[in-house]
């Protein structure tokens, strides 16, 4: 699976959009980009995933660049409850189900 | 409600006393997995199961056993726990294949003295 690079920490004001970047320059054509988050010591929570096209669900939007070497997770209106560690994971459909978690980005939403 | 449950949520035990942490999912998922999380080391996979009676080692399987006799259950067994197995453990489940999301349990905090 491709390696990902994320900033270790970010701040965001409550009510503003949080834009979390992820670099995955070695991504292969059939590898998906997944985002999970972990609030304090709770179980990681699935947010969104995509292959090539941008994706949106009730939690967030995922923007994948045309060359697929980077992506951005967007939380449109961050709340204090969005304070968490966000993990960007790249995984191939052929790689089975294993998730390799890196260091992630610690997002702090401030009032 | 679709969920992954783990029991117990907290456990303090002594070295060498066998213990089992249970994991159950109600989503009819084929895939189940165990992770441990330690400060500075992130989440690491211990064992996984692609389906009933099919299990395989993850990155850190030493000192652990698993079984998958039923689709919904995937217990983690520590035959002789040691202090270095003090950790936060998570069970996860998902549909088969790399294009599906996984769902995680709430975690079990284990302390071995």
mmCIF file of C-alpha atoms in Angstrom:
data_model
loop_
_atom_site.group_PDB
_atom_site.id
_atom_site.type_symbol
_atom_site.label_atom_id
_atom_site.label_comp_id
_atom_site.label_asym_id
_atom_site.label_seq_id
_atom_site.Cartn_x
_atom_site.Cartn_y
_atom_site.Cartn_z
ATOM 1 C CA UNK A 1 0.000 0.000 0.000
ATOM 2 C CA UNK A 2 1.117 3.556 -0.730
ATOM 3 C CA UNK A 3 2.580 5.597 2.087
ATOM 4 C CA UNK A 4 0.770 8.745 3.202
ATOM 5 C CA UNK A 5 2.055 12.000 4.666
ATOM 6 C CA UNK A 6 -0.078 14.222 6.868
ATOM 7 C CA UNK A 7 0.714 17.282 8.988
ATOM 8 C CA UNK A 8 0.954 16.252 12.644
ATOM 9 C CA UNK A 9 -1.458 18.888 13.875
ATOM 10 C CA UNK A 10 -3.877 21.592 12.758
ATOM 11 C CA UNK A 11 -6.204 24.094 14.387
ATOM 12 C CA UNK A 12 -9.592 25.201 13.154
ATOM 13 C CA UNK A 13 -12.117 27.716 14.452
ATOM 14 C CA UNK A 14 -15.516 26.364 15.381
ATOM 15 C CA UNK A 15 -18.017 26.824 12.557
ATOM 16 C CA UNK A 16 -15.343 27.186 9.901
ATOM 17 C CA UNK A 17 -14.363 24.571 7.349
ATOM 18 C CA UNK A 18 -11.531 22.254 8.323
ATOM 19 C CA UNK A 19 -9.337 21.225 5.405
ATOM 20 C CA UNK A 20 -7.050 18.310 6.168
ATOM 21 C CA UNK A 21 -4.422 17.498 3.532
ATOM 22 C CA UNK A 22 -2.841 14.172 2.713
ATOM 23 C CA UNK A 23 -0.035 13.376 0.309
ATOM 24 C CA UNK A 24 0.120 9.947 -1.305
ATOM 25 C CA UNK A 25 2.457 10.498 -4.230
ATOM 26 C CA UNK A 26 3.149 6.762 -4.756
ATOM 27 C CA UNK A 27 -0.492 5.763 -4.993
ATOM 28 C CA UNK A 28 -1.322 3.123 -7.587
ATOM 29 C CA UNK A 29 -4.208 3.192 -10.003
ATOM 30 C CA UNK A 30 -6.472 0.846 -8.052
ATOM 31 C CA UNK A 31 -5.754 2.101 -4.560
ATOM 32 C CA UNK A 32 -8.496 3.795 -2.586
ATOM 33 C CA UNK A 33 -8.052 6.772 -0.276
ATOM 34 C CA UNK A 34 -9.742 6.276 3.087
ATOM 35 C CA UNK A 35 -10.239 8.666 5.974
ATOM 36 C CA UNK A 36 -10.863 7.605 9.543
ATOM 37 C CA UNK A 37 -10.827 9.586 12.744
ATOM 38 C CA UNK A 38 -10.268 8.711 16.372
ATOM 39 C CA UNK A 39 -11.807 10.829 19.070
ATOM 40 C CA UNK A 40 -9.723 10.572 22.234
ATOM 41 C CA UNK A 41 -9.330 6.823 22.879
ATOM 42 C CA UNK A 42 -12.517 5.688 21.178
ATOM 43 C CA UNK A 43 -12.516 3.210 18.311
ATOM 44 C CA UNK A 44 -11.542 4.699 14.937
ATOM 45 C CA UNK A 45 -14.549 5.906 13.006
ATOM 46 C CA UNK A 46 -14.891 5.617 9.241
ATOM 47 C CA UNK A 47 -15.493 8.967 7.541
ATOM 48 C CA UNK A 48 -15.288 8.615 3.785
ATOM 49 C CA UNK A 49 -13.342 6.988 0.959
ATOM 50 C CA UNK A 50 -12.816 7.453 -2.759
ATOM 51 C CA UNK A 51 -10.941 6.162 -5.766
ATOM 52 C CA UNK A 52 -10.767 8.922 -8.365
ATOM 53 C CA UNK A 53 -13.804 11.142 -8.084
ATOM 54 C CA UNK A 54 -14.589 13.574 -5.327
ATOM 55 C CA UNK A 55 -16.959 12.177 -2.749
ATOM 56 C CA UNK A 56 -19.381 13.702 -0.265
ATOM 57 C CA UNK A 57 -21.441 12.235 2.530
ATOM 58 C CA UNK A 58 -23.187 13.539 5.612
ATOM 59 C CA UNK A 59 -19.924 13.870 7.501
ATOM 60 C CA UNK A 60 -17.421 15.266 5.041
ATOM 61 C CA UNK A 61 -16.186 15.800 1.510
ATOM 62 C CA UNK A 62 -13.155 14.180 -0.059
ATOM 63 C CA UNK A 63 -11.316 16.000 -2.812
ATOM 64 C CA UNK A 64 -8.783 13.932 -4.768
ATOM 65 C CA UNK A 65 -6.456 15.709 -7.171
ATOM 66 C CA UNK A 66 -6.558 14.710 -10.804
ATOM 67 C CA UNK A 67 -3.169 12.984 -10.604
ATOM 68 C CA UNK A 68 -4.369 11.288 -7.362
ATOM 69 C CA UNK A 69 -1.132 12.148 -5.574
ATOM 70 C CA UNK A 70 -2.879 14.087 -2.853
ATOM 71 C CA UNK A 71 -6.282 14.552 -1.305
ATOM 72 C CA UNK A 72 -8.091 16.835 1.119
ATOM 73 C CA UNK A 73 -10.718 15.951 3.660
ATOM 74 C CA UNK A 74 -13.139 18.797 4.249
ATOM 75 C CA UNK A 75 -15.316 19.110 7.325
ATOM 76 C CA UNK A 76 -17.611 21.924 6.167
ATOM 77 C CA UNK A 77 -18.618 23.348 9.547
ATOM 78 C CA UNK A 78 -16.282 22.064 12.224
ATOM 79 C CA UNK A 79 -17.626 21.685 15.759
ATOM 80 C CA UNK A 80 -15.826 21.062 19.030
ATOM 81 C CA UNK A 81 -16.838 17.403 18.724
ATOM 82 C CA UNK A 82 -14.738 17.128 15.563
ATOM 83 C CA UNK A 83 -11.576 17.466 17.646
ATOM 84 C CA UNK A 84 -9.799 14.176 16.921
ATOM 85 C CA UNK A 85 -6.894 12.501 15.176
ATOM 86 C CA UNK A 86 -7.627 12.083 11.474
ATOM 87 C CA UNK A 87 -5.999 9.275 9.536
ATOM 88 C CA UNK A 88 -5.538 9.161 5.782
ATOM 89 C CA UNK A 89 -5.024 5.591 4.561
ATOM 90 C CA UNK A 90 -4.389 4.303 1.077
ATOM 91 C CA UNK A 91 -5.366 0.740 0.377
ATOM 92 C CA UNK A 92 -5.650 -1.378 -2.711
ATOM 93 C CA UNK A 93 -8.722 -3.448 -3.445
ATOM 94 C CA UNK A 94 -6.431 -6.440 -3.889
ATOM 95 C CA UNK A 95 -4.741 -5.905 -0.525
ATOM 96 C CA UNK A 96 -7.532 -7.422 1.439
ATOM 97 C CA UNK A 97 -8.923 -5.547 4.354
ATOM 98 C CA UNK A 98 -5.857 -4.594 6.343
ATOM 99 C CA UNK A 99 -5.643 -0.947 7.357
ATOM 100 C CA UNK A 100 -2.231 0.572 8.028
ATOM 101 C CA UNK A 101 -2.555 3.557 10.331
ATOM 102 C CA UNK A 102 0.137 6.217 10.274
ATOM 103 C CA UNK A 103 0.535 9.119 12.665
ATOM 104 C CA UNK A 104 -2.479 11.067 11.424
ATOM 105 C CA UNK A 105 -3.316 14.746 11.928
ATOM 106 C CA UNK A 106 -4.452 15.942 15.323
ATOM 107 C CA UNK A 107 -7.208 18.462 14.603
ATOM 108 C CA UNK A 108 -8.061 20.860 17.377
ATOM 109 C CA UNK A 109 -11.311 22.770 16.884
ATOM 110 C CA UNK A 110 -11.311 25.907 18.997
ATOM 111 C CA UNK A 111 -14.275 28.044 20.090
ATOM 112 C CA UNK B 1 -28.212 -0.693 15.358
ATOM 113 C CA UNK B 2 -25.176 -1.878 13.419
ATOM 114 C CA UNK B 3 -22.283 -2.207 15.800
ATOM 115 C CA UNK B 4 -19.168 -3.973 16.983
ATOM 116 C CA UNK B 5 -19.157 -4.789 20.683
ATOM 117 C CA UNK B 6 -16.247 -5.713 22.908
ATOM 118 C CA UNK B 7 -16.164 -7.104 26.427
ATOM 119 C CA UNK B 8 -14.841 -6.274 28.864
ATOM 120 C CA UNK B 9 -14.167 -2.591 28.287
ATOM 121 C CA UNK B 10 -11.634 -2.431 31.100
ATOM 122 C CA UNK B 11 -9.586 -5.243 32.593
ATOM 123 C CA UNK B 12 -6.790 -5.356 35.136
ATOM 124 C CA UNK B 13 -5.132 -8.729 35.527
ATOM 125 C CA UNK B 14 -1.924 -10.341 36.692
ATOM 126 C CA UNK B 15 0.888 -11.889 34.716
ATOM 127 C CA UNK B 16 0.135 -15.402 33.526
ATOM 128 C CA UNK B 17 -3.593 -15.474 34.155
ATOM 129 C CA UNK B 18 -5.355 -16.498 30.950
ATOM 130 C CA UNK B 19 -7.957 -14.086 29.658
ATOM 131 C CA UNK B 20 -10.313 -13.683 26.716
ATOM 132 C CA UNK B 21 -11.596 -10.469 25.197
ATOM 133 C CA UNK B 22 -14.756 -11.006 23.224
ATOM 134 C CA UNK B 23 -15.744 -9.246 19.999
ATOM 135 C CA UNK B 24 -19.087 -9.506 18.268
ATOM 136 C CA UNK B 25 -20.583 -7.809 15.214
ATOM 137 C CA UNK B 26 -24.163 -7.786 13.975
ATOM 138 C CA UNK B 27 -23.530 -6.746 10.365
ATOM 139 C CA UNK B 28 -22.867 -10.192 8.877
ATOM 140 C CA UNK B 29 -19.352 -9.111 7.950
ATOM 141 C CA UNK B 30 -16.907 -11.674 6.636
ATOM 142 C CA UNK B 31 -13.799 -9.849 7.780
ATOM 143 C CA UNK B 32 -12.844 -9.276 11.411
ATOM 144 C CA UNK B 33 -9.619 -8.066 12.942
ATOM 145 C CA UNK B 34 -7.867 -7.164 16.179
ATOM 146 C CA UNK B 35 -5.610 -4.154 16.681
ATOM 147 C CA UNK B 36 -3.640 -2.874 19.613
ATOM 148 C CA UNK B 37 -2.824 0.777 20.184
ATOM 149 C CA UNK B 38 0.153 1.983 22.160
ATOM 150 C CA UNK B 39 1.456 5.530 22.674
ATOM 151 C CA UNK B 40 3.886 6.490 19.935
ATOM 152 C CA UNK B 41 3.288 3.263 18.000
ATOM 153 C CA UNK B 42 -0.190 3.866 16.649
ATOM 154 C CA UNK B 43 -2.584 1.067 15.762
ATOM 155 C CA UNK B 44 -1.032 -2.273 14.873
ATOM 156 C CA UNK B 45 -2.843 -5.333 13.627
ATOM 157 C CA UNK B 46 -2.620 -8.486 15.742
ATOM 158 C CA UNK B 47 -4.721 -11.074 13.885
ATOM 159 C CA UNK B 48 -7.419 -11.046 11.281
ATOM 160 C CA UNK B 49 -10.008 -13.405 9.855
ATOM 161 C CA UNK B 50 -11.333 -13.429 6.325
ATOM 162 C CA UNK B 51 -14.225 -15.727 7.211
ATOM 163 C CA UNK B 52 -15.310 -18.524 9.532
ATOM 164 C CA UNK B 53 -12.442 -20.891 10.384
ATOM 165 C CA UNK B 54 -9.973 -18.686 8.446
ATOM 166 C CA UNK B 55 -7.510 -16.676 10.537
ATOM 167 C CA UNK B 56 -4.088 -15.202 9.890
ATOM 168 C CA UNK B 57 -1.374 -13.271 11.669
ATOM 169 C CA UNK B 58 -1.071 -9.522 11.483
ATOM 170 C CA UNK B 59 1.981 -7.460 12.374
ATOM 171 C CA UNK B 60 2.209 -8.289 16.091
ATOM 172 C CA UNK B 61 0.694 -11.759 16.747
ATOM 173 C CA UNK B 62 3.124 -13.002 19.405
ATOM 174 C CA UNK B 63 1.430 -13.858 22.687
ATOM 175 C CA UNK B 64 -2.092 -13.861 21.232
ATOM 176 C CA UNK B 65 -4.520 -16.441 19.872
ATOM 177 C CA UNK B 66 -7.806 -16.038 18.054
ATOM 178 C CA UNK B 67 -10.599 -18.245 16.812
ATOM 179 C CA UNK B 68 -13.466 -17.757 14.357
ATOM 180 C CA UNK B 69 -16.024 -20.473 14.939
ATOM 181 C CA UNK B 70 -18.994 -18.243 14.166
ATOM 182 C CA UNK B 71 -19.257 -15.414 11.699
ATOM 183 C CA UNK B 72 -20.293 -12.840 14.277
ATOM 184 C CA UNK B 73 -17.677 -13.581 16.962
ATOM 185 C CA UNK B 74 -13.902 -13.189 16.995
ATOM 186 C CA UNK B 75 -12.445 -13.573 20.507
ATOM 187 C CA UNK B 76 -8.886 -12.567 21.371
ATOM 188 C CA UNK B 77 -7.156 -14.931 23.772
ATOM 189 C CA UNK B 78 -4.119 -14.162 25.893
ATOM 190 C CA UNK B 79 -2.967 -17.530 27.241
ATOM 191 C CA UNK B 80 -0.283 -16.103 29.527
ATOM 192 C CA UNK B 81 -0.501 -12.315 29.619
ATOM 193 C CA UNK B 82 2.618 -10.290 30.284
ATOM 194 C CA UNK B 83 3.042 -6.604 31.200
ATOM 195 C CA UNK B 84 4.099 -5.735 27.631
ATOM 196 C CA UNK B 85 0.576 -6.657 26.533
ATOM 197 C CA UNK B 86 -0.803 -3.763 28.519
ATOM 198 C CA UNK B 87 -2.524 -1.797 25.787
ATOM 199 C CA UNK B 88 -5.752 -0.522 24.267
ATOM 200 C CA UNK B 89 -7.324 -3.168 22.037
ATOM 201 C CA UNK B 90 -9.784 -2.656 19.207
ATOM 202 C CA UNK B 91 -11.809 -5.143 17.233
ATOM 203 C CA UNK B 92 -12.963 -4.260 13.731
ATOM 204 C CA UNK B 93 -15.194 -5.803 11.093
ATOM 205 C CA UNK B 94 -15.988 -5.176 7.448
ATOM 206 C CA UNK B 95 -17.165 -6.673 4.224
ATOM 207 C CA UNK B 96 -14.662 -8.690 2.267
ATOM 208 C CA UNK B 97 -12.409 -6.696 -0.026
ATOM 209 C CA UNK B 98 -10.342 -3.541 -0.045
ATOM 210 C CA UNK B 99 -13.028 -1.192 -1.292
ATOM 211 C CA UNK B 100 -15.198 -1.342 1.814
ATOM 212 C CA UNK B 101 -15.030 0.530 5.076
ATOM 213 C CA UNK B 102 -14.404 -1.086 8.437
ATOM 214 C CA UNK B 103 -16.219 -0.582 11.695
ATOM 215 C CA UNK B 104 -14.422 -0.529 15.005
ATOM 216 C CA UNK B 105 -15.497 -1.513 18.482
ATOM 217 C CA UNK B 106 -15.247 0.846 21.484
ATOM 218 C CA UNK B 107 -11.980 -0.632 22.726
ATOM 219 C CA UNK B 108 -10.772 -2.697 25.672
ATOM 220 C CA UNK B 109 -8.202 -1.200 27.971
ATOM 221 C CA UNK B 110 -6.075 -4.004 29.385
ATOM 222 C CA UNK B 111 -3.562 -3.640 32.198
ATOM 223 C CA UNK B 112 -1.307 -6.574 33.084
ATOM 224 C CA UNK B 113 0.590 -6.220 36.353
#
